[in-house]
Coordinates of C-alpha atoms in Angstrom, one line a residue:
Chain Y
M1 CA -57.8 -57.5 119.3
R2 CA -55.7 -55.9 116.3
S3 CA -54.5 -56.6 112.8
T4 CA -51.6 -57.9 111.4
L5 CA -51.9 -55.2 108.6
S6 CA -52.1 -52.5 111.4
G7 CA -49.0 -54.2 112.7
F8 CA -47.1 -53.6 110.4
G9 CA -47.8 -49.9 109.1
E10 CA -46.7 -48.8 113.2
G11 CA -43.4 -50.9 112.3
L12 CA -43.0 -49.9 108.7
L13 CA -43.6 -46.1 109.5
I14 CA -40.7 -46.9 113.3
T15 CA -38.3 -48.4 110.5
G16 CA -39.2 -45.5 108.1
R17 CA -37.9 -43.3 111.2
E18 CA -35.0 -45.0 111.3
R19 CA -33.8 -45.3 108.3
N20 CA -34.7 -42.6 105.1
D21 CA -34.4 -45.1 102.3
V22 CA -37.3 -46.6 102.8
V23 CA -39.9 -45.6 99.9
L24 CA -43.6 -46.2 100.3
L25 CA -45.6 -47.9 97.0
H26 CA -49.3 -48.6 97.2
A27 CA -51.8 -49.7 94.3
D28 CA -54.3 -47.0 96.0
M29 CA -54.5 -48.9 98.8
V30 CA -57.6 -46.7 101.1
D31 CA -56.8 -48.8 103.9
A32 CA -55.3 -46.4 106.7
E33 CA -54.0 -48.4 109.5
V34 CA -51.6 -49.8 106.6
I35 CA -50.6 -47.2 104.3
A36 CA -52.0 -43.6 106.2
P37 CA -48.7 -44.3 109.5
F38 CA -46.0 -44.0 107.1
S39 CA -48.0 -42.1 104.5
L40 CA -48.3 -39.0 106.6
E41 CA -45.2 -38.7 108.1
F42 CA -43.4 -39.1 104.6
P43 CA -45.8 -38.1 102.3
E44 CA -42.1 -37.5 99.7
R45 CA -41.9 -41.1 100.3
T46 CA -44.6 -42.2 99.5
I47 CA -46.2 -42.7 95.6
N48 CA -49.8 -44.0 95.0
C49 CA -49.4 -46.2 92.1
G50 CA -53.3 -46.2 90.9
V51 CA -54.4 -49.0 90.2
S52 CA -51.2 -50.4 88.8
E53 CA -49.8 -53.7 90.3
Q54 CA -47.5 -54.3 87.4
D55 CA -45.9 -50.9 87.2
M56 CA -45.8 -50.3 91.0
V57 CA -43.5 -53.5 91.1
I58 CA -41.3 -52.4 87.7
T59 CA -41.5 -49.9 89.5
A60 CA -40.3 -50.7 93.0
A61 CA -37.8 -52.7 90.9
G62 CA -35.9 -49.1 89.5
L63 CA -36.3 -48.1 93.1
S64 CA -34.1 -50.1 94.3
L65 CA -31.9 -50.1 91.5
G66 CA -31.4 -46.7 92.3
G67 CA -30.5 -47.4 96.1
K68 CA -33.6 -47.3 98.1
I69 CA -35.6 -49.9 99.8
P70 CA -39.1 -49.8 98.3
V71 CA -42.3 -51.1 100.1
A72 CA -44.8 -52.2 97.9
V73 CA -48.4 -52.8 99.2
S74 CA -51.2 -53.4 97.5
Y75 CA -53.9 -56.6 98.1
S76 CA -52.1 -60.5 97.9
A77 CA -54.5 -61.5 95.4
F78 CA -53.7 -58.7 92.6
L79 CA -50.0 -58.4 94.0
T80 CA -48.7 -61.7 93.8
A81 CA -50.8 -63.3 90.6
R82 CA -51.3 -59.7 88.2
S83 CA -47.4 -59.0 88.7
F84 CA -46.1 -62.4 88.5
D85 CA -44.1 -61.9 85.8
Q86 CA -43.1 -58.8 87.3
I87 CA -42.3 -60.3 90.6
R88 CA -40.2 -62.7 88.7
T89 CA -38.5 -60.6 86.4
C90 CA -37.6 -57.8 88.0
L91 CA -37.0 -58.8 91.7
A92 CA -36.7 -61.9 91.7
I93 CA -33.8 -63.4 89.4
P94 CA -31.6 -60.1 90.3
G95 CA -32.6 -60.6 93.5
L96 CA -33.6 -56.9 94.4
Q97 CA -33.6 -55.5 97.8
A98 CA -38.3 -54.6 98.0
V99 CA -40.5 -55.6 100.1
L100 CA -43.7 -57.0 98.9
V101 CA -47.0 -56.6 100.6
G102 CA -50.0 -58.5 100.7
T103 CA -52.9 -57.5 101.9
H104 CA -56.4 -59.4 102.8
S105 CA -54.8 -62.4 102.1
G106 CA -56.5 -65.5 103.0
L107 CA -60.2 -65.1 103.7
S108 CA -59.6 -62.4 105.3
A109 CA -60.9 -60.2 101.9
G110 CA -65.0 -61.8 103.6
E111 CA -67.7 -60.6 102.0
E112 CA -65.8 -59.6 98.7
G113 CA -66.0 -63.5 98.1
A114 CA -63.4 -65.8 95.8
T115 CA -61.5 -63.2 93.7
Q116 CA -60.6 -60.9 96.3
Q117 CA -59.6 -64.1 98.3
M118 CA -55.6 -65.2 98.2
N119 CA -55.3 -68.7 99.1
Q120 CA -51.9 -69.1 95.9
D121 CA -50.1 -66.3 96.9
V122 CA -47.8 -68.3 99.6
A123 CA -47.5 -70.6 96.6
L124 CA -46.6 -68.8 94.2
M125 CA -43.7 -66.7 95.9
R126 CA -42.4 -69.8 97.4
S127 CA -41.9 -70.6 94.5
L128 CA -39.4 -67.9 93.4
P129 CA -35.8 -68.8 94.3
G130 CA -34.6 -66.1 96.6
M131 CA -37.9 -64.6 97.5
S132 CA -38.1 -64.9 101.4
V133 CA -42.0 -65.3 102.1
M134 CA -43.2 -64.4 106.0
V135 CA -46.7 -65.2 107.2
P136 CA -47.1 -62.6 111.1
S137 CA -49.6 -64.2 113.7
D138 CA -50.1 -60.9 115.8
Y139 CA -49.2 -57.7 115.8
P140 CA -46.7 -57.0 117.3
S141 CA -44.6 -59.4 115.6
S142 CA -46.2 -58.4 111.9
S143 CA -44.7 -54.7 112.9
F144 CA -41.5 -56.4 113.8
M145 CA -41.0 -58.4 110.9
A146 CA -41.4 -54.4 108.8
G147 CA -38.3 -53.4 109.9
I148 CA -36.1 -57.2 109.3
A149 CA -38.1 -57.3 106.0
C150 CA -36.9 -53.7 105.1
G151 CA -32.8 -54.7 106.0
H152 CA -33.1 -57.8 104.5
P153 CA -30.8 -57.5 101.1
G154 CA -33.2 -59.4 99.4
P155 CA -37.0 -59.5 98.3
V156 CA -39.3 -60.1 100.9
Y157 CA -42.6 -61.0 100.3
L158 CA -45.1 -59.7 104.0
R159 CA -48.4 -61.5 104.7
L160 CA -51.0 -60.0 105.9
G161 CA -54.7 -60.1 107.3
R162 CA -57.0 -57.7 107.9
D163 CA -58.3 -60.1 110.9
E164 CA -58.6 -58.4 114.4
I165 CA -56.9 -61.3 116.6
P166 CA -55.3 -61.0 120.1
D167 CA -51.5 -60.4 120.6
I168 CA -49.7 -64.1 121.9
G169 CA -47.9 -62.7 124.8
I170 CA -44.4 -61.0 124.6
L171 CA -42.1 -60.5 121.5
D172 CA -38.9 -62.2 121.7
E173 CA -37.3 -60.0 119.4
S174 CA -34.5 -62.9 119.4
E175 CA -36.4 -65.1 117.3
M176 CA -37.7 -62.4 114.7
R177 CA -35.9 -63.6 112.1
I178 CA -36.1 -64.7 108.3
G179 CA -35.6 -68.5 108.8
G180 CA -37.0 -68.5 112.4
G181 CA -39.9 -69.4 114.1
R182 CA -41.2 -69.4 117.6
A183 CA -42.0 -72.3 120.5
L184 CA -45.4 -71.1 122.0
A185 CA -46.7 -74.5 124.2
E186 CA -43.6 -77.4 124.4
G187 CA -44.9 -80.4 124.7
D188 CA -44.1 -84.1 123.2
G189 CA -47.4 -85.3 122.5
V190 CA -47.8 -83.7 119.3
T191 CA -46.1 -81.3 116.9
I192 CA -48.5 -78.2 114.9
C193 CA -47.0 -76.0 113.0
A194 CA -49.2 -72.8 112.2
C195 CA -49.1 -69.6 110.6
G196 CA -50.9 -66.3 110.4
I197 CA -54.2 -67.1 112.3
M198 CA -53.7 -70.1 112.6
V199 CA -52.1 -69.5 115.4
H200 CA -54.7 -68.8 117.1
E201 CA -56.0 -72.3 116.3
A202 CA -53.2 -74.3 117.2
M203 CA -53.1 -72.6 120.5
K204 CA -57.1 -72.9 121.2
A205 CA -56.6 -77.4 119.7
A206 CA -53.4 -77.6 122.2
A207 CA -55.5 -76.5 125.0
I208 CA -57.9 -78.5 124.7
L209 CA -55.3 -81.9 123.6
S210 CA -53.4 -81.7 126.6
Q211 CA -57.4 -82.4 128.2
Q212 CA -57.1 -85.0 126.7
G213 CA -53.4 -86.8 127.2
I214 CA -51.3 -84.7 124.2
N215 CA -49.3 -82.3 125.1
A216 CA -48.9 -80.5 121.4
E217 CA -45.7 -78.5 120.9
V218 CA -47.0 -75.5 118.7
I219 CA -44.9 -73.6 116.4
D220 CA -45.4 -69.9 114.8
C221 CA -43.4 -70.6 111.5
F222 CA -43.8 -67.0 110.7
S223 CA -41.2 -67.5 108.0
L224 CA -42.1 -70.1 105.6
K225 CA -39.6 -69.4 103.5
P226 CA -36.8 -70.3 104.8
L227 CA -38.3 -72.4 107.3
P228 CA -36.5 -72.6 110.6
S229 CA -35.9 -76.5 110.0
Q230 CA -34.1 -77.2 113.1
L231 CA -36.7 -75.8 115.1
I232 CA -39.7 -78.4 113.1
L233 CA -37.3 -81.0 113.6
A234 CA -36.2 -81.0 116.3
S235 CA -39.7 -80.9 117.3
L236 CA -40.4 -84.0 115.1
R237 CA -37.7 -86.0 116.8
R238 CA -39.5 -85.7 120.5
T239 CA -43.8 -86.2 119.2
G240 CA -42.7 -88.2 116.0
C241 CA -46.1 -87.4 115.0
C242 CA -47.4 -83.7 112.8
V243 CA -50.4 -81.4 111.9
V244 CA -50.2 -78.4 109.7
A245 CA -52.2 -75.5 109.6
E246 CA -53.1 -72.3 107.0
E247 CA -55.0 -70.7 105.6
H248 CA -53.9 -71.2 102.3
N249 CA -55.0 -73.7 100.1
I250 CA -53.0 -76.5 100.7
I251 CA -50.9 -77.2 97.4
G252 CA -48.3 -75.0 97.9
G253 CA -47.7 -73.3 101.2
L254 CA -46.5 -74.4 104.5
G255 CA -48.0 -77.6 104.6
E256 CA -46.0 -79.3 101.9
A257 CA -42.9 -77.2 103.0
V258 CA -43.4 -79.1 106.2
A259 CA -44.2 -82.4 105.0
A260 CA -41.3 -81.8 102.9
L261 CA -38.7 -81.5 105.2
S262 CA -40.4 -84.4 106.6
A263 CA -40.0 -86.7 104.3
S264 CA -36.8 -85.8 104.0
E265 CA -35.1 -85.5 106.9
N266 CA -37.5 -87.5 110.1
P267 CA -40.3 -89.7 108.3
V268 CA -43.2 -88.6 110.4
P269 CA -47.1 -88.3 109.8
V270 CA -48.2 -85.1 108.8
R271 CA -51.5 -84.0 108.1
C272 CA -52.7 -80.4 106.8
V273 CA -55.4 -77.9 107.9
A274 CA -55.8 -75.7 105.3
V275 CA -58.2 -75.0 102.7
S276 CA -58.9 -78.3 100.5
D277 CA -58.0 -77.6 97.1
R278 CA -61.1 -74.5 96.4
Y279 CA -61.9 -71.2 96.1
G280 CA -64.1 -68.9 98.5
Q281 CA -67.0 -67.2 98.3
S282 CA -68.6 -64.5 100.2
G283 CA -69.1 -64.0 103.4
T284 CA -67.6 -62.8 106.8
P285 CA -64.1 -64.4 107.7
S286 CA -64.7 -65.8 111.0
E287 CA -68.3 -67.6 108.3
L288 CA -65.4 -68.7 106.5
Q289 CA -62.9 -70.3 108.4
E290 CA -65.8 -72.3 109.7
Y291 CA -66.9 -73.5 106.1
Y292 CA -63.6 -74.4 105.2
G293 CA -62.5 -76.6 108.2
L294 CA -59.9 -73.7 109.1
T295 CA -60.2 -74.3 112.9
F296 CA -59.0 -75.5 116.2
R297 CA -61.8 -78.5 116.0
E298 CA -60.5 -79.3 112.3
I299 CA -56.7 -79.0 114.1
V300 CA -57.8 -81.3 116.8
G301 CA -59.4 -84.3 115.3
E302 CA -56.4 -84.1 113.1
S303 CA -54.1 -84.2 115.9
A304 CA -55.4 -87.7 117.4
Q305 CA -55.1 -88.8 114.6
V306 CA -50.9 -88.8 113.5
W307 CA -51.1 -89.2 116.9
S308 CA -52.2 -92.7 117.2
M309 CA -50.4 -92.7 114.1
R310 CA -46.7 -91.2 115.5
R311 CA -43.0 -92.9 115.0
R312 CA -40.5 -92.2 117.4
Chain B
M1 CA -23.2 -32.3 63.1
K2 CA -19.7 -31.8 61.6
A3 CA -19.9 -34.7 58.7
S4 CA -16.1 -35.8 61.1
V5 CA -18.4 -36.7 64.0
R6 CA -20.9 -38.4 61.6
H7 CA -18.1 -39.9 60.6
E8 CA -16.7 -41.6 63.6
L9 CA -20.8 -42.6 64.6
E10 CA -20.9 -44.6 61.5
S11 CA -17.8 -45.9 62.0
V12 CA -18.6 -47.4 64.4
A13 CA -22.1 -48.5 64.0
L14 CA -20.4 -50.5 61.7
E15 CA -17.9 -52.5 63.6
V16 CA -21.4 -52.9 66.5
R17 CA -23.1 -54.4 63.3
K18 CA -20.6 -56.9 62.2
D19 CA -20.1 -57.9 65.8
V20 CA -23.9 -58.9 65.9
V21 CA -23.6 -60.2 62.8
R22 CA -20.6 -62.6 64.6
M23 CA -22.5 -63.5 67.5
T24 CA -25.9 -64.5 66.4
G25 CA -24.3 -66.4 63.9
L26 CA -22.2 -68.1 66.3
S27 CA -24.6 -68.9 69.1
R28 CA -27.4 -69.8 65.9
S29 CA -29.5 -67.0 67.3
G30 CA -32.0 -64.9 65.8
H31 CA -33.3 -61.7 65.9
L32 CA -30.7 -60.1 64.1
R33 CA -33.2 -57.7 62.0
S34 CA -34.2 -56.2 64.9
C35 CA -30.8 -56.2 66.8
L36 CA -29.5 -54.1 63.4
S37 CA -32.1 -51.9 63.4
V38 CA -31.4 -50.5 67.0
V39 CA -28.0 -49.7 67.0
D40 CA -27.8 -46.6 65.8
I41 CA -29.6 -45.7 68.3
I42 CA -27.7 -46.6 70.9
V43 CA -24.6 -45.7 69.5
Y44 CA -25.6 -42.4 69.4
L45 CA -26.4 -42.4 73.0
Y46 CA -23.2 -44.2 73.8
W47 CA -20.5 -41.9 72.2
K48 CA -22.1 -38.9 72.6
V49 CA -25.5 -38.7 75.2
L50 CA -25.4 -40.8 78.0
R51 CA -22.8 -40.0 80.9
I52 CA -21.1 -43.0 82.2
R53 CA -17.5 -44.0 82.7
P54 CA -16.6 -47.5 81.7
E55 CA -14.3 -48.0 84.4
E56 CA -16.7 -47.4 86.8
P57 CA -19.6 -49.3 85.9
H58 CA -21.7 -48.4 89.1
W59 CA -20.8 -44.7 89.4
P60 CA -23.9 -44.3 91.3
E61 CA -24.1 -40.4 89.6
R62 CA -24.2 -42.3 86.0
D63 CA -27.1 -41.8 83.4
R64 CA -29.3 -44.7 82.8
L65 CA -30.2 -46.9 79.5
V66 CA -32.6 -48.6 80.4
F67 CA -33.2 -51.4 77.9
S68 CA -36.1 -52.7 77.2
K69 CA -36.4 -54.5 73.2
N70 CA -34.7 -57.0 75.5
H71 CA -34.0 -59.6 72.7
A72 CA -31.8 -57.2 70.5
C73 CA -29.5 -57.6 73.6
P74 CA -26.5 -58.4 70.8
A75 CA -26.6 -55.2 70.2
L76 CA -26.2 -53.9 73.3
Y77 CA -23.2 -56.2 73.9
A78 CA -21.6 -55.5 71.3
V79 CA -21.8 -51.8 71.9
L80 CA -21.1 -52.4 75.2
A81 CA -17.7 -54.1 74.9
R82 CA -16.5 -51.6 72.4
R83 CA -17.1 -49.1 74.9
G84 CA -15.2 -50.5 77.0
F85 CA -17.1 -52.2 80.1
F86 CA -15.9 -55.8 79.4
E87 CA -13.3 -57.3 76.6
R88 CA -14.7 -57.6 73.3
E89 CA -13.7 -61.3 73.9
E90 CA -17.3 -62.1 75.3
L91 CA -19.3 -61.5 72.7
W92 CA -18.0 -65.3 71.4
N93 CA -19.2 -66.3 75.0
Y94 CA -22.9 -65.5 74.3
R95 CA -25.6 -67.3 75.3
R96 CA -23.1 -70.2 76.9
L97 CA -23.1 -71.9 79.8
G98 CA -21.8 -69.2 82.6
A99 CA -21.5 -66.6 80.4
M100 CA -21.2 -62.9 81.4
L101 CA -23.6 -62.7 79.0
Q102 CA -26.8 -64.5 78.4
G103 CA -29.8 -64.7 76.4
R104 CA -31.3 -61.0 77.7
P105 CA -29.7 -59.2 79.7
E106 CA -28.6 -59.5 83.3
H107 CA -27.1 -56.7 85.2
F108 CA -25.5 -58.4 88.0
R109 CA -24.2 -60.4 85.4
T110 CA -22.7 -57.8 82.9
P111 CA -21.5 -54.5 83.3
G112 CA -23.0 -51.7 81.7
V113 CA -26.2 -53.6 81.7
D114 CA -28.2 -51.4 84.1
V115 CA -31.5 -53.3 84.6
P116 CA -33.0 -56.6 84.5
G117 CA -34.6 -57.8 81.2
G118 CA -35.8 -60.6 80.1
S119 CA -39.7 -60.1 80.3
G120 CA -40.9 -57.2 78.0
G121 CA -42.4 -54.0 79.2
M122 CA -41.2 -52.7 81.3
G123 CA -38.5 -50.2 81.0
I124 CA -40.6 -47.1 81.2
G125 CA -41.5 -48.3 84.4
L126 CA -37.7 -49.2 86.0
A127 CA -37.5 -45.7 84.5
N128 CA -39.9 -44.3 86.1
G129 CA -38.2 -46.2 89.6
L130 CA -34.9 -45.1 88.8
L131 CA -36.0 -41.3 88.4
M132 CA -37.8 -41.3 91.6
S133 CA -35.4 -41.9 93.7
A134 CA -33.0 -39.9 91.7
R135 CA -35.2 -36.9 92.6
I136 CA -35.0 -38.6 96.6
D137 CA -31.9 -38.3 96.5
R138 CA -31.7 -34.6 94.7
L139 CA -29.8 -36.3 92.0
D140 CA -30.2 -35.0 87.8
R141 CA -30.1 -38.1 86.5
R142 CA -30.8 -39.1 82.9
V143 CA -32.6 -41.9 82.5
F144 CA -33.3 -42.7 78.4
C145 CA -35.1 -46.2 78.1
V146 CA -34.7 -48.0 74.0
M147 CA -37.5 -50.6 73.7
G148 CA -39.0 -51.8 70.4
D149 CA -42.3 -50.9 68.7
G150 CA -44.2 -54.5 69.1
E151 CA -43.5 -54.0 72.8
L152 CA -46.7 -51.0 72.9
Q153 CA -48.6 -53.9 72.8
M154 CA -47.7 -55.1 76.0
G155 CA -50.9 -53.6 78.5
S156 CA -47.7 -52.5 81.6
V157 CA -46.4 -50.2 78.8
W158 CA -49.0 -48.1 79.1
E159 CA -49.6 -48.6 83.1
S160 CA -46.3 -47.3 82.8
A161 CA -46.4 -44.0 80.7
M162 CA -48.9 -43.0 82.7
Q163 CA -46.7 -43.1 85.9
A164 CA -44.0 -41.2 84.3
A165 CA -46.4 -38.2 83.0
S166 CA -47.8 -38.4 87.0
L167 CA -44.3 -38.3 87.5
G168 CA -44.0 -35.8 86.1
S169 CA -40.1 -35.7 84.8
G170 CA -38.8 -34.4 81.7
A171 CA -35.5 -36.5 82.2
L172 CA -37.1 -39.2 81.1
T173 CA -36.9 -40.2 76.9
T174 CA -37.7 -43.0 75.2
F175 CA -36.9 -44.1 72.5
V176 CA -39.2 -46.2 70.6
D177 CA -36.9 -48.7 67.6
M178 CA -39.9 -48.4 64.9
N179 CA -39.0 -51.4 63.3
G180 CA -42.2 -52.2 62.1
I181 CA -41.4 -55.7 62.5
Q182 CA -42.9 -58.8 65.9
T183 CA -41.5 -62.5 65.4
G184 CA -44.9 -63.4 63.8
G185 CA -44.7 -60.7 60.8
S186 CA -45.5 -57.3 60.6
V187 CA -46.0 -55.3 63.7
E188 CA -49.1 -53.9 62.1
S189 CA -50.4 -56.4 60.6
I190 CA -51.1 -58.3 64.2
K191 CA -52.1 -55.9 66.4
R192 CA -52.3 -52.7 65.4
I193 CA -49.8 -50.2 67.6
E194 CA -50.5 -47.0 65.4
P195 CA -51.7 -44.6 65.8
V196 CA -47.9 -44.4 67.9
R197 CA -48.3 -40.3 68.6
K198 CA -51.5 -40.3 69.3
K199 CA -50.9 -42.9 71.7
F200 CA -47.7 -41.0 73.3
E201 CA -49.8 -37.6 73.1
A202 CA -52.6 -38.8 74.4
F203 CA -50.3 -40.0 77.3
G204 CA -48.8 -36.9 78.4
W205 CA -46.4 -37.0 76.5
R206 CA -43.5 -34.4 73.7
V207 CA -43.4 -37.0 70.5
M208 CA -41.1 -36.6 68.0
E209 CA -40.6 -38.4 65.0
V210 CA -37.0 -38.9 63.4
D211 CA -34.9 -41.4 60.9
G212 CA -33.6 -43.9 63.7
H213 CA -30.5 -44.4 61.5
D214 CA -30.1 -40.8 61.2
F215 CA -27.2 -39.6 62.9
R216 CA -27.8 -35.7 62.7
Q217 CA -31.7 -36.6 62.8
L218 CA -31.0 -38.4 66.7
E219 CA -28.6 -35.5 67.7
K220 CA -31.8 -33.2 67.2
S221 CA -34.5 -35.7 69.4
V222 CA -32.2 -35.9 72.0
A223 CA -31.3 -32.1 72.4
W224 CA -34.9 -32.1 71.5
S225 CA -36.2 -34.4 74.5
L226 CA -33.2 -32.8 77.2
S227 CA -33.8 -29.2 76.5
G228 CA -38.4 -29.4 77.1
P229 CA -40.8 -28.5 79.2
G230 CA -39.0 -30.1 82.0
D231 CA -42.0 -32.0 83.5
S232 CA -43.2 -34.4 80.8
P233 CA -41.1 -37.2 79.9
S234 CA -40.5 -37.6 75.8
A235 CA -40.4 -40.3 73.2
V236 CA -38.2 -40.1 70.0
L237 CA -40.8 -42.4 67.8
A238 CA -37.2 -43.6 65.2
K239 CA -38.4 -44.8 62.7
T240 CA -35.4 -48.0 61.6
V241 CA -35.3 -51.0 58.4
P242 CA -35.3 -53.8 60.1
G243 CA -32.1 -55.4 59.6
K244 CA -30.8 -52.2 58.3
G245 CA -26.8 -52.7 56.9
I246 CA -27.6 -56.8 55.5
T247 CA -29.4 -57.1 51.9
I248 CA -30.8 -60.5 52.8
A249 CA -31.8 -58.9 56.0
E250 CA -33.7 -55.8 54.8
K251 CA -35.4 -58.0 52.5
G252 CA -36.5 -60.2 54.9
L253 CA -35.2 -63.2 53.5
L254 CA -34.0 -65.6 56.8
G255 CA -37.2 -67.2 57.3
S256 CA -39.0 -65.5 60.3
P257 CA -37.3 -62.8 62.6
A258 CA -36.3 -65.6 65.2
C259 CA -34.3 -67.7 62.2
P260 CA -30.9 -67.9 62.8
L261 CA -28.3 -67.2 60.2
D262 CA -26.3 -69.9 58.7
R263 CA -22.5 -70.0 58.3
D264 CA -22.5 -69.1 54.8
R265 CA -25.1 -66.5 55.5
M266 CA -22.9 -65.1 58.1
E267 CA -19.8 -65.2 56.3
Q268 CA -22.0 -63.0 53.5
A269 CA -23.7 -60.9 55.2
L270 CA -19.8 -59.8 56.9
R271 CA -18.2 -59.1 53.3
E272 CA -21.7 -57.0 52.0
L273 CA -20.6 -54.9 56.0
E274 CA -17.3 -54.3 55.0
S275 CA -17.7 -53.7 51.9
S276 CA -20.1 -50.9 52.5
S277 CA -17.4 -48.9 54.4
G278 CA -14.4 -50.3 52.4
V279 CA -12.7 -51.4 55.4
K280 CA -11.3 -55.1 55.7
G281 CA -10.5 -57.5 58.6
G282 CA -11.1 -57.3 61.7
G283 CA -12.1 -61.5 62.0
A284 CA -14.1 -62.7 64.8

């Protein structure tokens, strides 16, 4: 059990050893697992910008203009919301190469409460033309994505959580790319698209559904933008119904992206398991996950409903 | 500064002012007063200070000018055209669909524009990032930032000002065009920015105040800035006259700062500028 946060920390160190143009900026992060591996080995390429996310993003743009690959890390709440203007103006519109890393996303800030939790970041970042949005679902994929993101010519938003989660099998590196996804379980009963921690809930749901005679196809949609459209559409053609699960507000996330894809290319019933347009509150991440209905149980329930309405 | 050099710069600045009047007039866009106040500062930098190659705009070792006073971009565009970065004909398409010269500077469209612009308050931070990358590469890069005084109302400016002092680079010089106006009226009547000198000093900057229309003083300020202790950024507070060179603009008789010049006033302004130099001609 390990977090995507620490996976990214490892991946950034590996990438930093391969490329000397990667520069780490952070807004006074004390979370050792993400910052320490790189910063201890490359102190001359690490900048603690203080608690100034707006300045950090602008500085990252300046570094990018100077030929570097800036990797800017902060709480997703402050990185994406507080610095949205700077991200849009200085990185997204000019299409500069930069990696934005939002930590403590979703409900994973737990006891810190509603302001530190972040369920609107994907909506904000997806709305920016040219911005790629990636949400890894385990340590190995998060580690590998660090390298992918640093090699991408435009801006990338990477969403990380601090929940300790199991690794999902062996990583097939050929599947790991911006715009990619991976089918973790194959089936013709219902398509379950998920990202981040919800991939694990989707796998649990698939096990239960198979006992009920519904074979679920689980797709880890780690690339929310661009979406792995062909992978999803091929699955929808087989199953004729879909459930999307994400640790994000129901507005603006993976659910809307998949629903829009289905509506335009292959209309089938789509249901979303997500935060139902509410803010969070203090609690442990697992308590919050239960309270806001982000578990395998909701996925099983929604799957049974869309299955009964499936269109093939 | 030799008189001949000063006269050369004055003559360039006059031609830039005329182009600015034509651009804002033809495009029916505003901020003329703010454009005219900053002209002499950027003319001096582009003609006498910046190590640049207009024929090779992306020359990696060039100095960078971070133009943070985005709304005054007609002045920047007119300077870049006259300095040879692109054809002067481009100026007349300013703000039109598909034009190289957008309503706010976009570095990927316009040769000579070094940074993305648009939303204000980001110049010092961009400069910091450029200096950090130069430091990692051990390059002797100088970065000049030009910002407006109204911009000092933006919080991100002070985040970045703090960072610049922490970075400890004497290669950063920021010119503040202290023209005293913003869209809604005088800066001090809207949200007080003074004392600007003390603010920058408190943030760890060296500060010099100059007349932003006097090339001799601008020369001294750059020399002072570049010969400093090497670990402090410098702010040059350049006192300027909004609408410099055109009587109705200087007196604020154009309506709001965002108000465009109509055709008659454009012609009148051009006549005034031409008569001030004794030079005729040079039509759009």
